[in-house]
mmCIF file of C-alpha atoms and ligand atoms in Angstrom:
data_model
loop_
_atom_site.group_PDB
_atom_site.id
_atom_site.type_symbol
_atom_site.label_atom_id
_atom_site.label_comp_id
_atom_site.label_asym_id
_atom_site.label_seq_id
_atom_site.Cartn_x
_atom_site.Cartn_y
_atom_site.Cartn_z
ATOM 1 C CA UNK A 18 -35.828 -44.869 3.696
ATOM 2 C CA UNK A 19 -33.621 -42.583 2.083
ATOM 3 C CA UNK A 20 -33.806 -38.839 2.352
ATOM 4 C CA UNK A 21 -35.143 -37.711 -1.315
ATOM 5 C CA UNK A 22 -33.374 -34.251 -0.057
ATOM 6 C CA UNK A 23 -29.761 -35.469 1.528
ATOM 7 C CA UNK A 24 -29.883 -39.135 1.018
ATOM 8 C CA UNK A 25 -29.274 -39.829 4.622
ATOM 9 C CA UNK A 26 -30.432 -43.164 5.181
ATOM 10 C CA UNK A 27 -31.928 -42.245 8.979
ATOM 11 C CA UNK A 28 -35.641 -41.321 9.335
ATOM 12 C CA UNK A 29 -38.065 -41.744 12.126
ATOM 13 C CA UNK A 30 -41.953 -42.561 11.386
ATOM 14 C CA UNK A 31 -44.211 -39.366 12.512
ATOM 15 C CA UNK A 32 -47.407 -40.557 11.055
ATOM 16 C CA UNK A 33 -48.737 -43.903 9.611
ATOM 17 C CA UNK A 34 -52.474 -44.118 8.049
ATOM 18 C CA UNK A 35 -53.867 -46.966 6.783
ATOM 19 C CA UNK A 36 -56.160 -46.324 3.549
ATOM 20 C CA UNK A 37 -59.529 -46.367 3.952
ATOM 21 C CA UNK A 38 -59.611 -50.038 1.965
ATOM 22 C CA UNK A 39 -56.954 -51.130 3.724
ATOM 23 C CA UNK A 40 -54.650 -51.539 0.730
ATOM 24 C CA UNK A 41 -51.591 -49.375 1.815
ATOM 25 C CA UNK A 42 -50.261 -47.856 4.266
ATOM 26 C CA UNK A 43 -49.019 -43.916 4.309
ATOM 27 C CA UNK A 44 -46.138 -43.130 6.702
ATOM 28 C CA UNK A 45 -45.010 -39.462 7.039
ATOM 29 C CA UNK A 46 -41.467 -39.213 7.860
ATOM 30 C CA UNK A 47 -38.656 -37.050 8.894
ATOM 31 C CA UNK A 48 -35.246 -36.984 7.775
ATOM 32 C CA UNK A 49 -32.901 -37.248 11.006
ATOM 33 C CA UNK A 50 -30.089 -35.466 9.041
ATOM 34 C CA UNK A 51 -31.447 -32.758 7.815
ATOM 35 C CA UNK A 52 -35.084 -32.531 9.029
ATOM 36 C CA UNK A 53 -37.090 -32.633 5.882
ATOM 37 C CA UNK A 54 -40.513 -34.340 6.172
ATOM 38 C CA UNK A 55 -41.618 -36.558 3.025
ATOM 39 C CA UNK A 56 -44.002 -39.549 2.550
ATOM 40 C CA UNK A 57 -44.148 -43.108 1.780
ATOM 41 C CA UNK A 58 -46.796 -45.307 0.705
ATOM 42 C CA UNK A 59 -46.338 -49.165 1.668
ATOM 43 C CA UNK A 60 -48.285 -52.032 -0.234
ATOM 44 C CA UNK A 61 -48.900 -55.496 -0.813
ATOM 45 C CA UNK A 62 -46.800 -56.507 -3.563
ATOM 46 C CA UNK A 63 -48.746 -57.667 -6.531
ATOM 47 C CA UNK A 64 -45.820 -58.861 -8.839
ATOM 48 C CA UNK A 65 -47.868 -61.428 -10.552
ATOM 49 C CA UNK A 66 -50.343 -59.316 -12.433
ATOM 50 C CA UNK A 67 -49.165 -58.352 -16.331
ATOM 51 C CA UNK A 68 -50.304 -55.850 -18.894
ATOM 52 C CA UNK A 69 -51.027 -57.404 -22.507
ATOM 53 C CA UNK A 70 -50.026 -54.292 -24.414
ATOM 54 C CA UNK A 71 -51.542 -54.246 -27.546
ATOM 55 C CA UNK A 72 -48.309 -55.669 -29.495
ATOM 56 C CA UNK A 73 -48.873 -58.431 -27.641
ATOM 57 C CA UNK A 74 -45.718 -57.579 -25.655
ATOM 58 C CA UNK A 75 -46.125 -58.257 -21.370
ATOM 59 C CA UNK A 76 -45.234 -56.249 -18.878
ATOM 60 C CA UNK A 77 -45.234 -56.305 -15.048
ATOM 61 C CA UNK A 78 -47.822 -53.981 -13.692
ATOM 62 C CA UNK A 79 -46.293 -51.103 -12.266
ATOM 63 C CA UNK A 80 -48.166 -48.721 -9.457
ATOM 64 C CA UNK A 81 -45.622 -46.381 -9.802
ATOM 65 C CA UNK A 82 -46.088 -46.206 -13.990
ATOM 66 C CA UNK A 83 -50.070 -45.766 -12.894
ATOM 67 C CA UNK A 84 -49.301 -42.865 -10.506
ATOM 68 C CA UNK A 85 -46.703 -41.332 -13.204
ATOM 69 C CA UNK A 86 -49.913 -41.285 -15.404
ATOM 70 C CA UNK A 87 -52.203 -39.503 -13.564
ATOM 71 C CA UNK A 88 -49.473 -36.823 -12.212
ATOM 72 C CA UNK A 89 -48.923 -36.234 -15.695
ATOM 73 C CA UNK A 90 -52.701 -35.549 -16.523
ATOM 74 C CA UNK A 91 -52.906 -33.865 -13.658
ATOM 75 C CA UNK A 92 -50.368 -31.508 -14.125
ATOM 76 C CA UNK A 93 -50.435 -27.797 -12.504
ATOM 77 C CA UNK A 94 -54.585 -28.885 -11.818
ATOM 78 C CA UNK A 95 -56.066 -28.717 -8.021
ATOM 79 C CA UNK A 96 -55.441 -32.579 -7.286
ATOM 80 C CA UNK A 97 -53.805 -33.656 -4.287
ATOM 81 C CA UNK A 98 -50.945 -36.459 -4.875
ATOM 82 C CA UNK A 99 -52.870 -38.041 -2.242
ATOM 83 C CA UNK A 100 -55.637 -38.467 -4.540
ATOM 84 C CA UNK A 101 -53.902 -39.628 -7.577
ATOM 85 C CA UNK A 102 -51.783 -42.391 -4.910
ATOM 86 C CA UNK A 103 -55.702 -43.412 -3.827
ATOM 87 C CA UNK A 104 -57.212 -43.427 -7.048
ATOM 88 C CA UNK A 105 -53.901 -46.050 -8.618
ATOM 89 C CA UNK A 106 -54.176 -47.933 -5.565
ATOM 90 C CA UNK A 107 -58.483 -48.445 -6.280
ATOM 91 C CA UNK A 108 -57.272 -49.412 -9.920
ATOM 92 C CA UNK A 109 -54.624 -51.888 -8.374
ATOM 93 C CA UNK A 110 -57.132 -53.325 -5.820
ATOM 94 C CA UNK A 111 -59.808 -53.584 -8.705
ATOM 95 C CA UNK A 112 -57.155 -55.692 -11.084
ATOM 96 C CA UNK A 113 -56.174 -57.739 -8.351
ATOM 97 C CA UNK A 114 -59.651 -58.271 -7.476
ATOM 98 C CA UNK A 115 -60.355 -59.608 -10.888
ATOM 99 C CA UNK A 116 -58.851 -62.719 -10.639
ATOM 100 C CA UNK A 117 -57.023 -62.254 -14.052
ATOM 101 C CA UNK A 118 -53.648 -62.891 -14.664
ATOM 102 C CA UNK A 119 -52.857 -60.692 -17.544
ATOM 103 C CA UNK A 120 -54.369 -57.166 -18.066
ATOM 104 C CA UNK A 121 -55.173 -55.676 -21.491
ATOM 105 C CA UNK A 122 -53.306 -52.149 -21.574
ATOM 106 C CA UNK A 123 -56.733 -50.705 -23.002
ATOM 107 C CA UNK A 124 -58.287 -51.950 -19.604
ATOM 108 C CA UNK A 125 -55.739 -50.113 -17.837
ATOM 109 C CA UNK A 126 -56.133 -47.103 -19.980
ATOM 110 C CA UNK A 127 -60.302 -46.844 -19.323
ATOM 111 C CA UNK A 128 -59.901 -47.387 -15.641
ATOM 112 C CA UNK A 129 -57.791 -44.469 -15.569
ATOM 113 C CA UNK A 130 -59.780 -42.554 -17.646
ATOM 114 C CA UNK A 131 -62.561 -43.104 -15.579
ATOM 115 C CA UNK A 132 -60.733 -42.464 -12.174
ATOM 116 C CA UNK A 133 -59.508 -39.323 -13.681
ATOM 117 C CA UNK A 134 -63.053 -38.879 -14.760
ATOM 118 C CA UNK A 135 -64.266 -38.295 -11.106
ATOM 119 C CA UNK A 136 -60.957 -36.400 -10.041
ATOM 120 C CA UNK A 137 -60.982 -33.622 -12.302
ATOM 121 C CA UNK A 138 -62.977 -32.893 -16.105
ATOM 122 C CA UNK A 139 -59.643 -30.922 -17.559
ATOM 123 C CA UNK A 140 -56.948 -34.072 -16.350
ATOM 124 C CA UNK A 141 -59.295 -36.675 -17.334
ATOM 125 C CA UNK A 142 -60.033 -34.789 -21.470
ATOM 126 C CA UNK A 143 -55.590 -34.480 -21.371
ATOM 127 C CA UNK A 144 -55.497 -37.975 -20.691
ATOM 128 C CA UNK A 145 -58.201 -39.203 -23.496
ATOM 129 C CA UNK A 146 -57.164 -37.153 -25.831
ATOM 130 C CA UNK A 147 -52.956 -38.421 -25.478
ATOM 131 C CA UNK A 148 -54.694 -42.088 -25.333
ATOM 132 C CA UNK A 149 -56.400 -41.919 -28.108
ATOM 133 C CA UNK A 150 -53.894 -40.660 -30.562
ATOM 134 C CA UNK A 151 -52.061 -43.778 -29.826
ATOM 135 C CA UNK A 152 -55.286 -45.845 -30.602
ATOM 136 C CA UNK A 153 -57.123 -47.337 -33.221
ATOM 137 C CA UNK A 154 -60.611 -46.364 -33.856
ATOM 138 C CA UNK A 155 -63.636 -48.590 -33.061
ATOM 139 C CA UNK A 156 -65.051 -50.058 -30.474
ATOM 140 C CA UNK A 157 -62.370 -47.853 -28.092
ATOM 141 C CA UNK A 158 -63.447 -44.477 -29.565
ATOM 142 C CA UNK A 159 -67.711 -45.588 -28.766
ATOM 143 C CA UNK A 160 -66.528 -46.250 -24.888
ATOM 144 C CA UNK A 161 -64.512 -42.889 -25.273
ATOM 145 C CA UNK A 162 -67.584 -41.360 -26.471
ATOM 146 C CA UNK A 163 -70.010 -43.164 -24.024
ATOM 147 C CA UNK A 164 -67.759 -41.783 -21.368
ATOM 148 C CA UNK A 165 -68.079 -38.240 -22.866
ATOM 149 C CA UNK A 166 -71.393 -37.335 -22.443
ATOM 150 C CA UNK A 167 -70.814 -37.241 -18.921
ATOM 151 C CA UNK A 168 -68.621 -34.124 -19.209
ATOM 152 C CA UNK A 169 -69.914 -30.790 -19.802
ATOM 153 C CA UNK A 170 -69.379 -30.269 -23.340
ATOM 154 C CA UNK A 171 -67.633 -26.730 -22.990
ATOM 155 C CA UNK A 172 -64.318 -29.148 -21.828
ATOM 156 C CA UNK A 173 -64.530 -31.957 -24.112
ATOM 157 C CA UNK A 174 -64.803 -29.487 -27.016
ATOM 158 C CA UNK A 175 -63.859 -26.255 -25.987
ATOM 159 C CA UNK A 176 -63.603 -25.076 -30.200
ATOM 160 C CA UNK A 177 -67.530 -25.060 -30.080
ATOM 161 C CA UNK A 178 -67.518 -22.486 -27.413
ATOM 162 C CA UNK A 179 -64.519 -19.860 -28.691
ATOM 163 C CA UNK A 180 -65.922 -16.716 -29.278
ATOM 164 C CA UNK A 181 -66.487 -15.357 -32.553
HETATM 165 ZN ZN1 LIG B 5 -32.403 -35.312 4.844
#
C-alpha cells in the first residue's frame, strides 16, 4: 500500500481489527521508508449494487463517495473517521442486505441522514439542509420532518432561539 506521505510502496501491517459485524477489516500500517503510520480499511467488494439517481441516471455504489459525505457533514465536529468508516460500512451492509439490485439515491440520502442522526445533531442538520435544497418537496420533506422532531429544536432551527 502506498505511503500517502512518500509514496514508498513498502509497509509492514502493525495492527489488523476486524469490525464488530465482520464487514471489513482495519489494518494500521507503517511506512518502511519513512516511518509514517496510516490506516486501511479492507472490504468485500460489492460492485454489483447501483444508485438510481433521480434522473434516472445509474451509478456504481461507491463506499468511498458515502464516507466523502459524512466527512463533509462532519467537518471540524468531534467525530472520529473511525466512526464515519463504521457508520458507511452499516449503510453498505444494510443495502447489500436488501437484496436489491439498484438503490434509489433518496434511499441513500435518508440512511445517511439517519446515521448522521445518531453521530452528531449539528453534522446530521448540515447534511439535511444541503440535501434538501437539491430536492423536491413532498413526501421527502414529511420523512425530513418526521426525522426532525427527534432533534432538539434549538439545532434544527437555531433563528427561533437568537436573542433579541
Ligand atoms: Zn512513507
Amino acid at each position: 500500500m502506498r505511503c500517502p506521505k512518500c509514496h514508498n510502496q513498502d509497509d509492514k501491517v502493525i495492527d489488523s481489527r476486524i469490525s464488530r459485524d465482520g464487514g471489513s477489516i482495519r489494518r494500521r500500517r507503517e511506512c518502511l521508508g519513512c516511518g509514517t503510520r496510516f490506516t486501511t480499511y479492507e472490504h468485500v467488494e460489492q460492485a454489483d449494487l447501483l444508485v438510481l439517481k433521480r434522473n434516472e441516471a445509474r451509478e456504481p455504489f461507491d463506499r468511498e463517495k458515502l464516507i466523502r459525505s459524512f466527512t463533509k457533514a462532519c467537518e471540524k465536529r468531534p467525530v472520529s473517521l473511525e466512526t464515519l468508516h463504521g457508520a458507511a460500512e452499516e449503510i453498505a451492509t444494510d443495502l447489500a442486505a436488501s437484496g436489491q439490485r439498484e438503490i434509489p439515491s433518496r434511499l441513500v440520502g435518508l440512511k445517511v441522514m439517519d446515521k448522521l442522526h445518531s453521530i452528531d445533531p449539528v453534522a446530521y442538520v448540515r447534511y439535511a439542509s444541503v440535501y434538501r435544497e437539491f430536492q423536491d418537496v413532498g413526501e421527502f420533506i414529511h420523512e425530513i420532518a418526521s426525522m426532525e422532531h427527534r432533534v432538539p429544536a434549538s439545532v434544527v432551527h437555531p433563528e427561533l432561539f437568537a436573542p433579541g
